[in-house]
Coordinates of C-alpha atoms and ligand atoms in Angstrom, one line a residue:
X1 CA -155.7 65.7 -16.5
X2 CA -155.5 65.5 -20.3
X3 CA -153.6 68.4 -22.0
X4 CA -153.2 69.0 -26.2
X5 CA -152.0 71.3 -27.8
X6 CA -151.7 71.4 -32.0
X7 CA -151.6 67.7 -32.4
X8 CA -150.2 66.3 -35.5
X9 CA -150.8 63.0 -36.9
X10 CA -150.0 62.3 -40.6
X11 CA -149.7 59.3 -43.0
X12 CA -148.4 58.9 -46.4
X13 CA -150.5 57.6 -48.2
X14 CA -149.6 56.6 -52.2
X15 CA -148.1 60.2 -52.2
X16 CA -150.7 62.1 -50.6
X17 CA -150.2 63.4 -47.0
X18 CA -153.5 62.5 -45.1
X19 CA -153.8 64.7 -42.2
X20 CA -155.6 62.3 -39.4
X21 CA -155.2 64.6 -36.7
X22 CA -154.2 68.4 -38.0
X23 CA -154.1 70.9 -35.2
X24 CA -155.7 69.3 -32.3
X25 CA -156.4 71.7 -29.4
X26 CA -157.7 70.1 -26.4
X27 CA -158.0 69.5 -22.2
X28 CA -160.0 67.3 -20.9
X29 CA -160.4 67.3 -16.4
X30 CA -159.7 64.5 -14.2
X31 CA -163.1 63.1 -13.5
X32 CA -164.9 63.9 -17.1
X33 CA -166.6 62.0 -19.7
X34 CA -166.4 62.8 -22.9
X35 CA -167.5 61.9 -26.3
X36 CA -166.0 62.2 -29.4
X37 CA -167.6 61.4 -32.2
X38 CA -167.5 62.8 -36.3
X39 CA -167.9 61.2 -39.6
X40 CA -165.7 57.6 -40.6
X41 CA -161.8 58.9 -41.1
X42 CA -162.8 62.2 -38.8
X43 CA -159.4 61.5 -36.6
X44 CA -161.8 59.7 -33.7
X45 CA -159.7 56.6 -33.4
X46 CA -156.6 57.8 -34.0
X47 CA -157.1 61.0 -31.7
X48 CA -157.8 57.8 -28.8
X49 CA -154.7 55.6 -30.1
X50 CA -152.6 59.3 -29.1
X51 CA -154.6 59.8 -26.0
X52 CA -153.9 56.1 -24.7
X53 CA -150.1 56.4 -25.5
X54 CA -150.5 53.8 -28.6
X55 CA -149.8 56.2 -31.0
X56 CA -147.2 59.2 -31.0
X57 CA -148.2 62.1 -33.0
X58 CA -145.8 64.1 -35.2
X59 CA -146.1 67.1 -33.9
X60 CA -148.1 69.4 -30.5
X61 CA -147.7 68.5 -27.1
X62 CA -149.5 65.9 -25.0
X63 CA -149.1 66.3 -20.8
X64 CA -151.4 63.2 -19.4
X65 CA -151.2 64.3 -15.1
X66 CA -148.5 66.2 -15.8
X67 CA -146.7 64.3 -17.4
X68 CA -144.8 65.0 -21.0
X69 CA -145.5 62.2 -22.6
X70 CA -143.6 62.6 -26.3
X71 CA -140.7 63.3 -23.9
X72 CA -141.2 59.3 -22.4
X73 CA -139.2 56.6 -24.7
X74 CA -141.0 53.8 -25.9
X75 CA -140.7 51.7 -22.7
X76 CA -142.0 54.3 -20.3
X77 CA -144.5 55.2 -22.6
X78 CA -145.9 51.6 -22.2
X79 CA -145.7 52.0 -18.1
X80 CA -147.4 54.7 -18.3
X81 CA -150.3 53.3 -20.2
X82 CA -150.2 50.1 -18.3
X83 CA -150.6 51.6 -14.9
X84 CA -153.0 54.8 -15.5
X85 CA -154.6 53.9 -18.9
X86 CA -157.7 51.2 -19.5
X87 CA -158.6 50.0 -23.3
X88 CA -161.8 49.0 -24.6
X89 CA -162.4 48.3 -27.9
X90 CA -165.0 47.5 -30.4
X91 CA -164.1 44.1 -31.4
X92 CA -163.5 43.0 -27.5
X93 CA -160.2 41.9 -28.2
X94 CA -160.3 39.1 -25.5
X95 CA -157.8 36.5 -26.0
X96 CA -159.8 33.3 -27.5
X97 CA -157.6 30.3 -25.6
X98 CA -157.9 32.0 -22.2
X99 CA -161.1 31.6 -19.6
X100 CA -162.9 35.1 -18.8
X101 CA -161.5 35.1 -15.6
X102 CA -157.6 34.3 -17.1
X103 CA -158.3 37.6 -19.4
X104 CA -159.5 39.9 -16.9
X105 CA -156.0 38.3 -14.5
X106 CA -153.7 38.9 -17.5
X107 CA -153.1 42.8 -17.0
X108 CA -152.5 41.8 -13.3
X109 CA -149.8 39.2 -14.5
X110 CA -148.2 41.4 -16.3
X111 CA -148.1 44.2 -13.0
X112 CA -146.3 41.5 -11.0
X113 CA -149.2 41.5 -8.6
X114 CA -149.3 38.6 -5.8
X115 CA -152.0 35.6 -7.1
X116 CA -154.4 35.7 -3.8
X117 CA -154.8 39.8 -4.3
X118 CA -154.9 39.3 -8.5
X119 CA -157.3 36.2 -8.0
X120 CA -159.8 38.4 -5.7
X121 CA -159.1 41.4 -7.9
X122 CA -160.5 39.5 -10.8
X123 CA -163.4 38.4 -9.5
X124 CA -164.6 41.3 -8.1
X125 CA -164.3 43.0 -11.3
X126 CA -166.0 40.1 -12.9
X127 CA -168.9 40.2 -10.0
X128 CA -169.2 44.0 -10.4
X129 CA -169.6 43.6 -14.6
X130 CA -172.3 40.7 -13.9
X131 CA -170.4 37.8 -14.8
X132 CA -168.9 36.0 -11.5
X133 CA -171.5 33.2 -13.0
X134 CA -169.3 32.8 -16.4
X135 CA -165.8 33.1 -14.9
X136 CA -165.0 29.8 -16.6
X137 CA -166.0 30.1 -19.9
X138 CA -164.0 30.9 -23.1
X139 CA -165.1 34.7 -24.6
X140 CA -166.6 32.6 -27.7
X141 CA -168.9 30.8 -25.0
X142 CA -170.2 34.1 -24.3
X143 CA -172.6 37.1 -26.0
X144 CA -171.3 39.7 -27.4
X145 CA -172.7 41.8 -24.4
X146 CA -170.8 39.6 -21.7
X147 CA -167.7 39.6 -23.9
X148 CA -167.8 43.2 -23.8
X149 CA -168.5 43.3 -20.0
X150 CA -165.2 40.9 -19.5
X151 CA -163.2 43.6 -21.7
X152 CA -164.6 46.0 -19.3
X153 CA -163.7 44.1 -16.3
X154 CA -159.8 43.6 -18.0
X155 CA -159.8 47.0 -18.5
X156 CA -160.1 48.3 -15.2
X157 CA -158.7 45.5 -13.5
X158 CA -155.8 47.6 -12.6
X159 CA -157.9 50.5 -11.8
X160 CA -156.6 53.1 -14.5
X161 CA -157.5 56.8 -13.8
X162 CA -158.2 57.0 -17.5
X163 CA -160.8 54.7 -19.6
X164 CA -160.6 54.9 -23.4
X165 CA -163.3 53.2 -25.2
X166 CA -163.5 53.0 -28.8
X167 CA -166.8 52.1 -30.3
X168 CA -167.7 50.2 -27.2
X169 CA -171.4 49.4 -28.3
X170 CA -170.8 49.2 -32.2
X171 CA -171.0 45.1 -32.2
X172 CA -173.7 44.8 -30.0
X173 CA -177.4 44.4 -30.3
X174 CA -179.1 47.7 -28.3
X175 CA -179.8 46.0 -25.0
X176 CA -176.4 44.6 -24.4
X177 CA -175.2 47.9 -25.9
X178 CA -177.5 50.0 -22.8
X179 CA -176.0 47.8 -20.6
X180 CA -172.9 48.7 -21.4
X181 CA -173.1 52.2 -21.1
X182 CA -174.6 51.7 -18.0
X183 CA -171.3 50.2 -17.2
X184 CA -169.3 52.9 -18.5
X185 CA -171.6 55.5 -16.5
X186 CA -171.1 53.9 -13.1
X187 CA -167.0 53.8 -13.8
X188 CA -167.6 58.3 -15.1
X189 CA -169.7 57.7 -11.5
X190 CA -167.1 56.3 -9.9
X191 CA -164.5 59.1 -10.1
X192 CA -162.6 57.9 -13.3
X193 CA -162.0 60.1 -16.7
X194 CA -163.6 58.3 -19.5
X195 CA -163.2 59.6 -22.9
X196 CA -165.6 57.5 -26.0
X197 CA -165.5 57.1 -29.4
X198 CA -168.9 56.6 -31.1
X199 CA -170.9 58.0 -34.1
X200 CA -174.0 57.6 -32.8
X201 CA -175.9 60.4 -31.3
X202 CA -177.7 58.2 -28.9
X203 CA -174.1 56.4 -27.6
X204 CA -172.7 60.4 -27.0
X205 CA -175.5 61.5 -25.3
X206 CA -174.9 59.3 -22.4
X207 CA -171.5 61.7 -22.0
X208 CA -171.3 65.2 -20.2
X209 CA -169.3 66.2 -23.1
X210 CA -169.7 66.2 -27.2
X211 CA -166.3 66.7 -29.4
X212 CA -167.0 66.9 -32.8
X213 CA -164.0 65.7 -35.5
X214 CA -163.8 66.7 -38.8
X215 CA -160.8 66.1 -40.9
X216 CA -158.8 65.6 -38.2
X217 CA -160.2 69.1 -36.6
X218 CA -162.3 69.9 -34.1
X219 CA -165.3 71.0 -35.2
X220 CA -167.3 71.6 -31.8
X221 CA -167.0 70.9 -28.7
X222 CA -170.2 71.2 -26.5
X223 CA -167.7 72.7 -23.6
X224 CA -167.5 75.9 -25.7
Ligands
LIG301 P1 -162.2 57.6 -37.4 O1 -161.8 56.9 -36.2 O2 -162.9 58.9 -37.2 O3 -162.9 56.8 -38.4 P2 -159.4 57.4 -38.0 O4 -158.7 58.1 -36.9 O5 -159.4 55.9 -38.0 O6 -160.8 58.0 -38.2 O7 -158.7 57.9 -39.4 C1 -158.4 59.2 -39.7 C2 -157.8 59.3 -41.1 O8 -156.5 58.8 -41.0 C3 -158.5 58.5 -42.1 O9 -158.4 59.3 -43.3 C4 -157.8 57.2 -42.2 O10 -157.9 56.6 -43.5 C5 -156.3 57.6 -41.9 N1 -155.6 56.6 -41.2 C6 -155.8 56.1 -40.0 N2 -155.0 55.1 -39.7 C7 -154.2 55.0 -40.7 C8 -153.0 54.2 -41.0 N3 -152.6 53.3 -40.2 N4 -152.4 54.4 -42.2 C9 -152.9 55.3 -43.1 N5 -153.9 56.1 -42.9 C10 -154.6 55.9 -41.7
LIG302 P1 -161.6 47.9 -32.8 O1 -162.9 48.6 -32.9 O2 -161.6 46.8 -31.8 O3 -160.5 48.9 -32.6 P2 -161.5 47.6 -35.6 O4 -161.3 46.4 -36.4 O5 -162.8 48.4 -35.7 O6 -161.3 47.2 -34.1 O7 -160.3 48.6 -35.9 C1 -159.0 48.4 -35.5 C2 -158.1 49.5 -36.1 O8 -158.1 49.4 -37.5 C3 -158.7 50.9 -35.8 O9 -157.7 51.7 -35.3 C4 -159.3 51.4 -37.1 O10 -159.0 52.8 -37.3 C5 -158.6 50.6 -38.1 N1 -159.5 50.2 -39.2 C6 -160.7 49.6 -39.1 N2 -161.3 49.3 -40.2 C7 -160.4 49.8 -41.2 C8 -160.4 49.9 -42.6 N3 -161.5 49.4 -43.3 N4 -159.4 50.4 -43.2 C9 -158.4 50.9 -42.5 N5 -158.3 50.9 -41.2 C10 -159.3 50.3 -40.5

C-alpha cells in the first residue's frame, strides 16, 4: 500500500542543514499496523506529516496505492488525503465552537455528502467510539479520553483506507489512553492500515510492527 524509497526531508536551520528524514527506505501492506517510535527529533512526526501527504519531502519516492504522490500538485495532493487518509493527533485538534457531533460532520461537509447520509454517518461513528450520549457537547465539555474518541470518530468518518495517529495517547491519563488503543485495534481489526507514532514501549506494543527512528534513519524495524 505504502511505498518509500530514500526519503529526504531537510530544514535549514540558522545555517545548519538538519536532516529530519535522511534516506528513508520503507513499505508498509494494506491492512498493517505499525509503530514507529525513536527518541524526540528521531524523524517520527515528520516521517507521518510525509506519509499523510502534509508534508512533501525533498527528495525519494512515495507511491500511496499506486499512486505517485510527489508527481500530484498541491490540490490533488489534498484529495488524495481527504478521501483515503484519516488524522489523529495528540492535542485532538477538535474545533472548540463546534458540538462533537458538528466536528465528526465537518470532513463529510467538506465531501459534498447529502445531510440524511452525513447526519447517520456521524452518529454511527460517534455510537461506535462510545459517545452517541455526548453528541451535543462542546470538546471542552468533554475528557480528554472522549475528546480523543470524537477525533477518532472525525477521523474515520469518511472511512480512509489509511489511519495516521500521532501520539494518540500522549495527553491522556492511562485508562482513557487503553481505551483508546482499543479503539485503534478494532479499526487495524477492521481491515484498515494504521500506522502510530509513540515513544512508549507499552503504546507500540499494541502494533504488529516496531520501526525504530534515529536521526531521521531507520534504525530497526521488527519486520527484518
Ligand atoms: P519526532 O517526531 O521524532 O520528535 P520530528 O519529525 O518532529 O521528530 O523532527 C525531526 C527533526 O526535524 C528534529 O531535529 C526537528 O527539530 C526537525 N524539525 C521538524 N520540523 C521542523 C520544522 N518545521 N522546522 C525546522 N526543523 C524541524
Ligand atoms: P500534535 O501532537 O497534535 O501534533 P503538537 O503540539 O505535539 O501537536 O505538535 C504539533 C507539531 O509541532 C508537530 O508536528 C511537532 O513536530 C511540532 N512541535 C511540537 N513541539 C515542538 C517544539 N517544542 N518545537 C518545535 N516543533 C514542535
Amino acid at each position: 500500500m505504502i511505498e518509500l524509497h530514500a526519503i529526504e526531508r531537510r530544514y535549514a536551520m540558522s545555517g545548519q542543514t538538519v536532516r529530519a528524514l535522511d534516506g528513508v527506505d520503507l513499505a508498509i501492506a494494506r491492512g498493517a499496523f505499525v509503530a514507529l517510535t525513536g527518541p524526540s527529533g528521531s524523524g517520527k512526526s515528520t516521517l507521518l506529516n510525509v506519509l499523510g501527504c502534509l508534508d512533501r519531502p525533498d527528495a525519494g519516492r512515495y507511491a500511496l496505492d499506486g499512486v505517485d504522490v510527489q508527481a500530484l500538485d498541491d490540490e490533488a495532493s489534498s484529495e488524495l488525503r481527504n478521501r483515503r487518509i484519516g488524522f489523529v493527533f495528540q492535542s485532538f485538534h477538535l474545533l472548540p465552537r463546534l458540538s462533537v457531533l458538528e466536528n465528526v460532520l465537518l470532513p463529510l461537509r467538506f465531501a459534498r455528502v447529502p445531510d440524511p447520509q452525513a447526519g447517520a454517518r456521524a452518529m454511527h461513528l460517534l455510537e461506535r467510539v462510545g459517545l452517541q450520549d455526548r453528541v451535543d457537547h462542546r470538546p471542552g465539555q468533554l475528557s480528554g479520553g472522549q475528546m480523543q474518541r470524537a477525533a477518532i470518530a472525525r477521523a474515520l468518518v469518511l472511512q480512509p483506507a489509511l489511519l495516521l495517529a500521532d501520539e494518540p495517547t500522549g495527553n491522556l491519563d492511562s485508562k482513557s489512553a487503553a481505551d483508546v488503543l482499543a479503539l485503534i485495534g478494532e479499526v487495524h481489526a477492521g481491515g484498515q492500515t494504521v500506522v502510530l507514532v509513540t515513544h512508549d514501549a507499552d503504546v507500540a506494543g499494541v502494533a504488529q510492527r516496531q520501526i525504530r527512528l534515529r536521526d531521521g534513519k531507520i534504525e530497526h524495524d521488527s519486520a527484518h
